[in-house]
Tab-separated table of C-alpha atoms and ligand atoms in Angstrom:
chain	number	residue	atom	x	y	z
A	1	MET	CA	26.170	-7.927	-27.053
A	2	ALA	CA	28.438	-6.689	-24.262
A	3	ILE	CA	27.717	-7.913	-20.709
A	4	LEU	CA	25.958	-5.034	-18.981
A	5	GLY	CA	26.909	-5.970	-15.416
A	6	ILE	CA	30.327	-4.446	-16.138
A	7	PRO	CA	30.096	-0.732	-15.184
A	8	GLN	CA	31.720	0.681	-18.357
A	9	ASN	CA	29.266	-1.193	-20.607
A	10	THR	CA	26.347	0.168	-18.604
A	11	ILE	CA	27.750	3.706	-18.855
A	12	ASN	CA	28.199	3.307	-22.633
A	13	ILE	CA	24.611	2.201	-23.254
A	14	LEU	CA	23.185	4.922	-20.984
A	15	LYS	CA	25.192	7.530	-22.946
A	16	LYS	CA	24.205	6.106	-26.313
A	17	TYR	CA	20.511	6.464	-25.477
A	18	ASP	CA	20.977	9.689	-23.491
A	19	PHE	CA	19.149	7.969	-20.623
A	20	HIS	CA	18.388	9.909	-17.455
A	21	PHE	CA	17.547	8.003	-14.263
A	22	GLN	CA	14.032	8.532	-12.953
A	23	LYS	CA	13.968	8.614	-9.181
A	24	LYS	CA	10.189	8.132	-9.141
A	25	TYR	CA	10.658	4.673	-10.699
A	26	GLY	CA	13.281	3.541	-8.172
A	27	GLN	CA	15.930	3.138	-10.864
A	28	ASN	CA	19.160	1.759	-9.411
A	29	PHE	CA	20.794	-0.506	-11.957
A	30	LEU	CA	23.039	-3.386	-10.942
A	31	ILE	CA	26.678	-3.076	-12.000
A	32	ASP	CA	28.243	-6.058	-10.259
A	33	THR	CA	28.543	-9.400	-12.038
A	34	HIS	CA	29.149	-11.331	-8.777
A	35	VAL	CA	25.824	-10.146	-7.367
A	36	LEU	CA	24.058	-11.002	-10.626
A	37	GLU	CA	25.554	-14.512	-10.602
A	38	LYS	CA	24.487	-14.966	-6.978
A	39	ILE	CA	20.881	-14.005	-7.776
A	40	ILE	CA	20.716	-16.408	-10.731
A	41	ALA	CA	22.241	-19.236	-8.659
A	42	ALA	CA	19.875	-18.609	-5.726
A	43	ALA	CA	16.842	-18.704	-8.034
A	44	SER	CA	18.149	-22.035	-9.495
A	45	ILE	CA	16.918	-21.134	-12.957
A	46	THR	CA	16.806	-23.976	-15.500
A	47	LYS	CA	15.688	-24.290	-19.124
A	48	GLU	CA	12.399	-25.711	-17.771
A	49	ASP	CA	11.505	-22.406	-16.116
A	50	PHE	CA	9.237	-19.542	-17.065
A	51	VAL	CA	10.634	-16.475	-15.311
A	52	LEU	CA	8.877	-13.178	-14.722
A	53	GLU	CA	11.265	-10.267	-14.244
A	54	ILE	CA	9.836	-7.100	-12.741
A	55	GLY	CA	11.653	-3.954	-13.885
A	56	PRO	CA	14.426	-5.109	-16.268
A	57	GLY	CA	15.940	-1.584	-16.542
A	58	ILE	CA	18.488	-1.775	-19.392
A	59	GLY	CA	18.340	-5.590	-19.359
A	60	THR	CA	21.356	-6.372	-17.186
A	61	MET	CA	19.791	-9.259	-15.239
A	62	THR	CA	17.483	-10.125	-18.148
A	63	GLN	CA	20.516	-11.219	-20.193
A	64	TYR	CA	21.487	-13.694	-17.435
A	65	LEU	CA	17.888	-14.896	-17.168
A	66	CYS	CA	17.628	-15.452	-20.930
A	67	GLU	CA	20.834	-17.510	-20.890
A	68	ASN	CA	19.506	-19.787	-18.146
A	69	ALA	CA	15.689	-19.939	-18.404
A	70	GLY	CA	13.298	-21.477	-20.931
A	71	GLU	CA	11.194	-18.336	-21.281
A	72	VAL	CA	11.440	-14.865	-19.770
A	73	MET	CA	8.854	-12.117	-19.536
A	74	ALA	CA	10.216	-8.726	-18.479
A	75	VAL	CA	7.763	-6.013	-17.431
A	76	GLU	CA	9.128	-2.460	-17.493
A	77	ILE	CA	7.107	0.683	-16.738
A	78	ASP	CA	9.513	3.222	-18.277
A	79	ALA	CA	8.838	3.578	-22.034
A	80	LYS	CA	12.287	5.178	-22.505
A	81	LEU	CA	13.911	1.841	-21.652
A	82	ILE	CA	12.068	-0.160	-24.320
A	83	PRO	CA	14.368	0.795	-27.268
A	84	VAL	CA	17.366	0.105	-25.014
A	85	LEU	CA	16.021	-3.362	-24.190
A	86	GLU	CA	15.405	-4.041	-27.894
A	87	GLU	CA	19.136	-3.601	-28.424
A	88	THR	CA	20.495	-5.292	-25.282
A	89	LEU	CA	18.244	-8.355	-25.661
A	90	ALA	CA	18.461	-8.627	-29.466
A	91	ASP	CA	20.439	-11.893	-29.248
A	92	TYR	CA	17.655	-13.742	-27.406
A	93	ASP	CA	14.502	-15.268	-28.840
A	94	ASN	CA	13.130	-16.484	-25.488
A	95	VAL	CA	12.210	-13.085	-24.037
A	96	THR	CA	9.111	-10.882	-24.223
A	97	VAL	CA	9.379	-7.294	-23.034
A	98	VAL	CA	6.149	-5.660	-21.898
A	99	ASN	CA	5.896	-1.910	-21.324
A	100	GLU	CA	3.467	-1.818	-18.391
A	101	ASP	CA	3.080	-1.141	-14.693
A	102	ILE	CA	3.424	-4.528	-12.974
A	103	LEU	CA	0.683	-3.596	-10.499
A	104	ARG	CA	-1.781	-3.293	-13.385
A	105	MET	CA	-1.074	-6.748	-14.802
A	106	ASP	CA	-2.913	-9.988	-14.172
A	107	ILE	CA	0.086	-12.174	-13.327
A	108	ALA	CA	-2.000	-15.293	-12.647
A	109	GLU	CA	-3.270	-15.013	-16.233
A	110	ILE	CA	0.305	-14.682	-17.529
A	111	ALA	CA	1.233	-17.901	-15.681
A	112	GLN	CA	-1.815	-19.574	-17.191
A	113	GLU	CA	-1.046	-18.442	-20.747
A	114	HIS	CA	2.724	-18.877	-20.756
A	115	ASN	CA	3.293	-21.748	-18.346
A	116	ALA	CA	0.041	-23.721	-18.532
A	117	GLY	CA	-0.810	-22.619	-14.974
A	118	ARG	CA	2.307	-24.302	-13.551
A	119	PRO	CA	4.261	-22.403	-10.856
A	120	ILE	CA	6.489	-19.652	-12.202
A	121	LYS	CA	9.635	-18.067	-10.793
A	122	VAL	CA	9.828	-14.349	-10.158
A	123	VAL	CA	13.259	-12.731	-10.178
A	124	ALA	CA	13.829	-9.007	-9.784
A	125	ASN	CA	15.889	-6.158	-8.517
A	126	LEU	CA	12.709	-4.514	-7.267
A	127	PRO	CA	11.876	-0.811	-7.409
A	128	TYR	CA	11.997	-0.086	-3.661
A	129	TYR	CA	9.062	2.351	-3.611
A	130	ILE	CA	6.602	-0.489	-4.310
A	131	THR	CA	8.295	-3.586	-2.860
A	132	THR	CA	5.523	-4.445	-0.387
A	133	PRO	CA	2.587	-3.916	-2.820
A	134	ILE	CA	4.333	-6.117	-5.413
A	135	ILE	CA	5.035	-8.951	-2.934
A	136	MET	CA	1.513	-8.771	-1.475
A	137	GLU	CA	-0.057	-8.727	-4.947
A	138	LEU	CA	1.928	-11.808	-5.994
A	139	PHE	CA	0.835	-13.671	-2.878
A	140	GLU	CA	-2.734	-12.503	-2.438
A	141	SER	CA	-3.828	-12.868	-6.037
A	142	HIS	CA	-2.775	-16.525	-5.810
A	143	VAL	CA	-0.344	-16.456	-8.697
A	144	PRO	CA	1.052	-20.009	-8.986
A	145	LEU	CA	4.566	-19.377	-7.669
A	146	GLU	CA	7.551	-21.616	-7.130
A	147	SER	CA	9.856	-18.952	-5.779
A	148	VAL	CA	10.398	-15.212	-5.616
A	149	THR	CA	14.060	-14.161	-5.595
A	150	VAL	CA	14.338	-10.421	-5.206
A	151	MET	CA	16.641	-7.585	-4.291
A	152	VAL	CA	14.992	-5.468	-1.610
A	153	GLN	CA	16.000	-2.819	0.885
A	154	LYS	CA	17.909	-4.505	3.744
A	155	GLU	CA	15.327	-3.196	6.202
A	156	VAL	CA	12.498	-4.840	4.234
A	157	ALA	CA	14.387	-8.151	4.191
A	158	ASP	CA	14.609	-7.853	8.000
A	159	ARG	CA	10.857	-7.214	8.222
A	160	MET	CA	10.126	-10.217	6.032
A	161	GLN	CA	12.045	-12.511	8.372
A	162	ALA	CA	11.000	-11.034	11.738
A	163	GLY	CA	9.147	-12.985	14.430
A	164	PRO	CA	6.954	-12.025	17.442
A	165	GLY	CA	8.468	-9.557	19.865
A	166	SER	CA	10.732	-7.903	17.299
A	167	LYS	CA	10.107	-4.269	16.287
A	168	ASP	CA	10.308	-5.372	12.642
A	169	TYR	CA	7.471	-7.889	13.062
A	170	GLY	CA	4.291	-6.975	11.190
A	171	ALA	CA	1.769	-7.823	8.476
A	172	LEU	CA	4.521	-8.300	5.869
A	173	SER	CA	6.397	-10.802	8.101
A	174	LEU	CA	3.232	-12.840	8.598
A	175	ALA	CA	2.246	-12.804	4.902
A	176	VAL	CA	5.736	-13.930	3.908
A	177	GLN	CA	5.647	-16.749	6.509
A	178	TYR	CA	2.156	-17.810	5.499
A	179	TYR	CA	3.043	-18.140	1.830
A	180	SER	CA	6.738	-19.023	1.841
A	181	LYS	CA	10.002	-19.818	3.554
A	182	ALA	CA	12.359	-16.834	3.447
A	183	GLU	CA	16.139	-16.919	3.235
A	184	VAL	CA	18.539	-14.009	2.765
A	185	VAL	CA	21.007	-15.024	0.084
A	186	ALA	CA	23.279	-11.956	0.011
A	187	ASN	CA	23.753	-8.539	1.530
A	188	VAL	CA	24.511	-6.005	-1.171
A	189	PRO	CA	26.215	-2.635	-0.538
A	190	PRO	CA	25.211	0.597	-2.372
A	191	ASN	CA	28.320	0.572	-4.601
A	192	CYS	CA	26.930	-2.381	-6.570
A	193	PHE	CA	24.334	-0.072	-8.150
A	194	MET	CA	24.251	2.928	-10.468
A	195	PRO	CA	23.232	5.376	-9.103
A	196	ARG	CA	23.981	4.300	-5.520
A	197	PRO	CA	20.896	3.985	-3.307
A	198	ASN	CA	20.966	5.607	0.151
A	199	VAL	CA	20.218	2.282	1.840
A	200	GLY	CA	21.738	-1.176	2.107
A	201	SER	CA	20.134	-3.956	0.080
A	202	ALA	CA	19.678	-7.699	0.366
A	203	VAL	CA	18.729	-10.524	-1.955
A	204	ILE	CA	15.987	-12.619	-0.386
A	205	ARG	CA	14.630	-15.897	-1.711
A	206	LEU	CA	11.036	-16.780	-0.856
A	207	ALA	CA	10.441	-20.471	-1.541
A	208	CYS	CA	6.671	-20.704	-1.849
A	209	HIS	CA	4.788	-23.334	0.152
A	210	GLU	CA	2.857	-25.938	-1.800
A	211	SER	CA	0.258	-25.880	0.950
A	212	CYS	CA	-0.124	-23.286	3.688
A	213	PRO	CA	1.585	-24.075	7.011
A	214	VAL	CA	-1.511	-23.314	9.120
A	215	GLU	CA	-5.132	-24.351	8.796
A	216	VAL	CA	-7.399	-21.410	8.436
A	217	GLN	CA	-11.034	-21.370	7.364
A	218	ASP	CA	-11.105	-17.839	5.989
A	219	GLU	CA	-7.804	-16.531	4.679
A	220	LYS	CA	-9.203	-13.050	3.980
A	221	LEU	CA	-10.383	-12.753	7.580
A	222	LEU	CA	-6.954	-13.893	8.832
A	223	PHE	CA	-5.239	-11.074	6.964
A	224	ARG	CA	-7.857	-8.504	7.959
A	225	ILE	CA	-7.219	-9.437	11.586
A	226	ILE	CA	-3.465	-9.245	11.097
A	227	ARG	CA	-3.698	-5.818	9.429
A	228	ALA	CA	-6.069	-4.504	12.091
A	229	SER	CA	-3.704	-5.683	14.869
A	230	PHE	CA	-0.680	-3.955	13.403
A	231	ASN	CA	-2.510	-0.812	12.224
A	232	GLN	CA	-2.998	-0.010	15.878
A	233	ARG	CA	0.199	-1.486	17.233
A	234	ARG	CA	0.103	0.300	20.581
A	235	LYS	CA	-3.405	-0.884	21.411
A	236	THR	CA	-4.317	-4.216	22.928
A	237	LEU	CA	-5.569	-6.741	20.404
A	238	GLN	CA	-9.061	-6.424	21.869
A	239	ASN	CA	-9.172	-2.668	21.169
A	240	GLY	CA	-7.390	-2.981	17.838
A	241	LEU	CA	-9.892	-5.490	16.474
A	242	GLY	CA	-12.923	-3.833	18.068
A	243	ASN	CA	-12.095	-0.414	16.574
A	244	ASP	CA	-11.131	-1.358	13.023
A	245	ALA	CA	-13.493	-0.102	10.310
A	246	SER	CA	-12.675	-3.015	7.978
A	247	LEU	CA	-13.757	-5.625	10.551
A	248	PRO	CA	-17.435	-5.961	11.543
A	249	VAL	CA	-16.414	-6.936	15.072
A	250	SER	CA	-17.383	-5.334	18.391
A	251	LYS	CA	-14.977	-5.037	21.319
A	252	GLU	CA	-17.029	-7.685	23.149
A	253	MET	CA	-16.772	-10.130	20.237
A	254	ALA	CA	-13.018	-9.532	20.073
A	255	ALA	CA	-12.709	-10.111	23.844
A	256	ARG	CA	-14.680	-13.352	23.596
A	257	ALA	CA	-12.533	-14.647	20.714
A	258	ILE	CA	-9.312	-13.785	22.583
A	259	GLU	CA	-10.560	-15.641	25.661
A	260	MET	CA	-11.724	-18.678	23.655
A	261	ALA	CA	-8.347	-18.839	21.885
A	262	GLY	CA	-6.716	-18.944	25.335
A	263	PHE	CA	-4.780	-15.650	25.134
A	264	PRO	CA	-4.481	-13.134	28.006
A	265	PRO	CA	-7.142	-10.336	27.773
A	266	ALA	CA	-4.516	-7.597	27.319
A	267	VAL	CA	-2.488	-9.451	24.684
A	268	ARG	CA	-1.059	-7.374	21.810
A	269	GLY	CA	-1.030	-8.552	18.194
A	270	GLU	CA	2.745	-8.222	17.996
A	271	ALA	CA	3.101	-11.076	20.528
A	272	LEU	CA	1.187	-13.651	18.450
A	273	THR	CA	2.711	-16.204	16.086
A	274	LEU	CA	1.179	-17.095	12.727
A	275	GLU	CA	-0.357	-20.242	14.274
A	276	GLN	CA	-1.948	-18.134	17.028
A	277	PHE	CA	-3.356	-15.624	14.501
A	278	ALA	CA	-4.808	-18.567	12.545
A	279	LEU	CA	-6.457	-19.943	15.702
A	280	LEU	CA	-7.879	-16.510	16.504
A	281	ALA	CA	-9.225	-16.121	12.931
A	282	ASN	CA	-10.971	-19.501	13.157
A	283	VAL	CA	-12.553	-18.694	16.554
A	284	LEU	CA	-13.578	-15.166	15.552
A	285	GLY	CA	-14.983	-16.485	12.263
A	286	GLU	CA	-17.301	-18.799	14.233
A	287	ILE	CA	-18.364	-15.964	16.564
A	288	MET	CA	-19.101	-13.701	13.565
A	289	LYS	CA	-21.399	-16.372	12.097
A	290	GLY	CA	-23.442	-15.890	15.287
B	301	SAM	N1	16.689	-4.957	-13.237
B	301	SAM	C1	17.474	-3.750	-13.457
B	301	SAM	C2	18.821	-3.917	-12.795
B	301	SAM	O1	18.926	-4.755	-11.901
B	301	SAM	O2	19.759	-3.220	-13.177
B	301	SAM	C3	16.760	-2.501	-12.935
B	301	SAM	C4	16.312	-2.535	-11.490
B	301	SAM	S1	15.719	-0.978	-10.874
B	301	SAM	C5	16.013	-1.175	-9.145
B	301	SAM	C6	13.941	-1.126	-10.923
B	301	SAM	C7	13.315	-1.147	-12.321
B	301	SAM	O3	11.896	-1.293	-12.182
B	301	SAM	C8	13.531	0.110	-13.128
B	301	SAM	O4	13.906	-0.221	-14.437
B	301	SAM	C9	12.157	0.807	-13.127
B	301	SAM	O5	11.929	1.628	-14.252
B	301	SAM	C10	11.229	-0.387	-13.057
B	301	SAM	N2	9.889	-0.116	-12.475
B	301	SAM	C11	9.569	0.787	-11.538
B	301	SAM	N3	8.257	0.732	-11.229
B	301	SAM	C12	7.734	-0.262	-11.993
B	301	SAM	C13	6.416	-0.789	-12.150
B	301	SAM	N4	5.381	-0.319	-11.424
B	301	SAM	N5	6.213	-1.786	-13.038
B	301	SAM	C14	7.258	-2.262	-13.794
B	301	SAM	N6	8.526	-1.796	-13.685
B	301	SAM	C15	8.772	-0.808	-12.806
C-alpha cells in the first residue's frame, strides 16, 4: 500500500472513493511525512504498546502506528471513511477500526479488554471542534493512560501550558497540569494538511502522572471549584464560588475558606496555582461538611 503522507497518494485515494471533506467533523488530513514521523517519535511507540487513535481519517497516521505498535484501535465517526480504511490498512493484522463517536465510547473498558487494564497511549490528529471534551473525558473518566500525543490548535496548546496570570490560563490548563506534564513537540503550519485549516497547529505530548502532584480529598470538588472560578473570570473568587449553581456554597462559606487558606479576600481564581486550588478545595470541603 502506498504511503498516504505523500500528498499525491492522498489525492489519489480521495478521488478513488469520491470522498468529500466534512467540515462538521473537523477533517484536515495530514500530508507531511516529517510531521507524521515526529508524532510517532514523540509518542515513543513500541511493539509493547496498545495505541488508541482518535479519528484515523483515511489511515495516514494509522499506517505508521501499525508499523510501530503492538495493537492499534482506530475510532472514526465518519462511515464514509470505513471502506477507505479497509483498503489503506489491509496490510496490517494488528489494527481494529471502529465506526463510532469517540465521546460515546467507554475508553476505560477498552483499556481493560485490550490491554489488561495497563496504561494505554493515545495518539491523534484531533478534530479541533471537540479537542477539550476529548481531553477532559480521557482524564476525568480515569482511563489508564501513559501518554496522550495529539495535534491540536496552537491556541489550545498554549492554553494547556499556561500558568497563573496569563490570559490563556483556565480550567483546561489546570486539568492538564493535574493529570500530566505537557510538552509541545512541534509547531505545524496549515500547509501540512489537506484541506488547510485556518489556524496554526501544534503537537503536544501529555505524559500522564502515575500519582497526582497535589493532595486533594475530593477531586470532583476541586474541579467544580476550578470551573466556577473561571466561569466568572471577572468576579472575585468569593463571588464566583458563592454564586455558582453547581456548588452548594454561600458567599460567607467561600469567604471563610479563602481566609482559612490564607488568600487575600479579593483574590481572583486566575491568580491561584494548582497547589493553591487544592488547598482551597480541602478547606472548603471541611467547611461544607459543617
Ligand atoms: N488522522 C487523520 C490524519 O491525520 O490525516 C485525520 C485527522 S482529522 C483532523 C480528524 C478525524 O477525526 C477525521 O477523520 C474525522 O472524521 C474524525 N472525527 C471527528 N469527530 C469524531 C468523533 N467524535 N469520534 C471519532 N472520530 C471523529
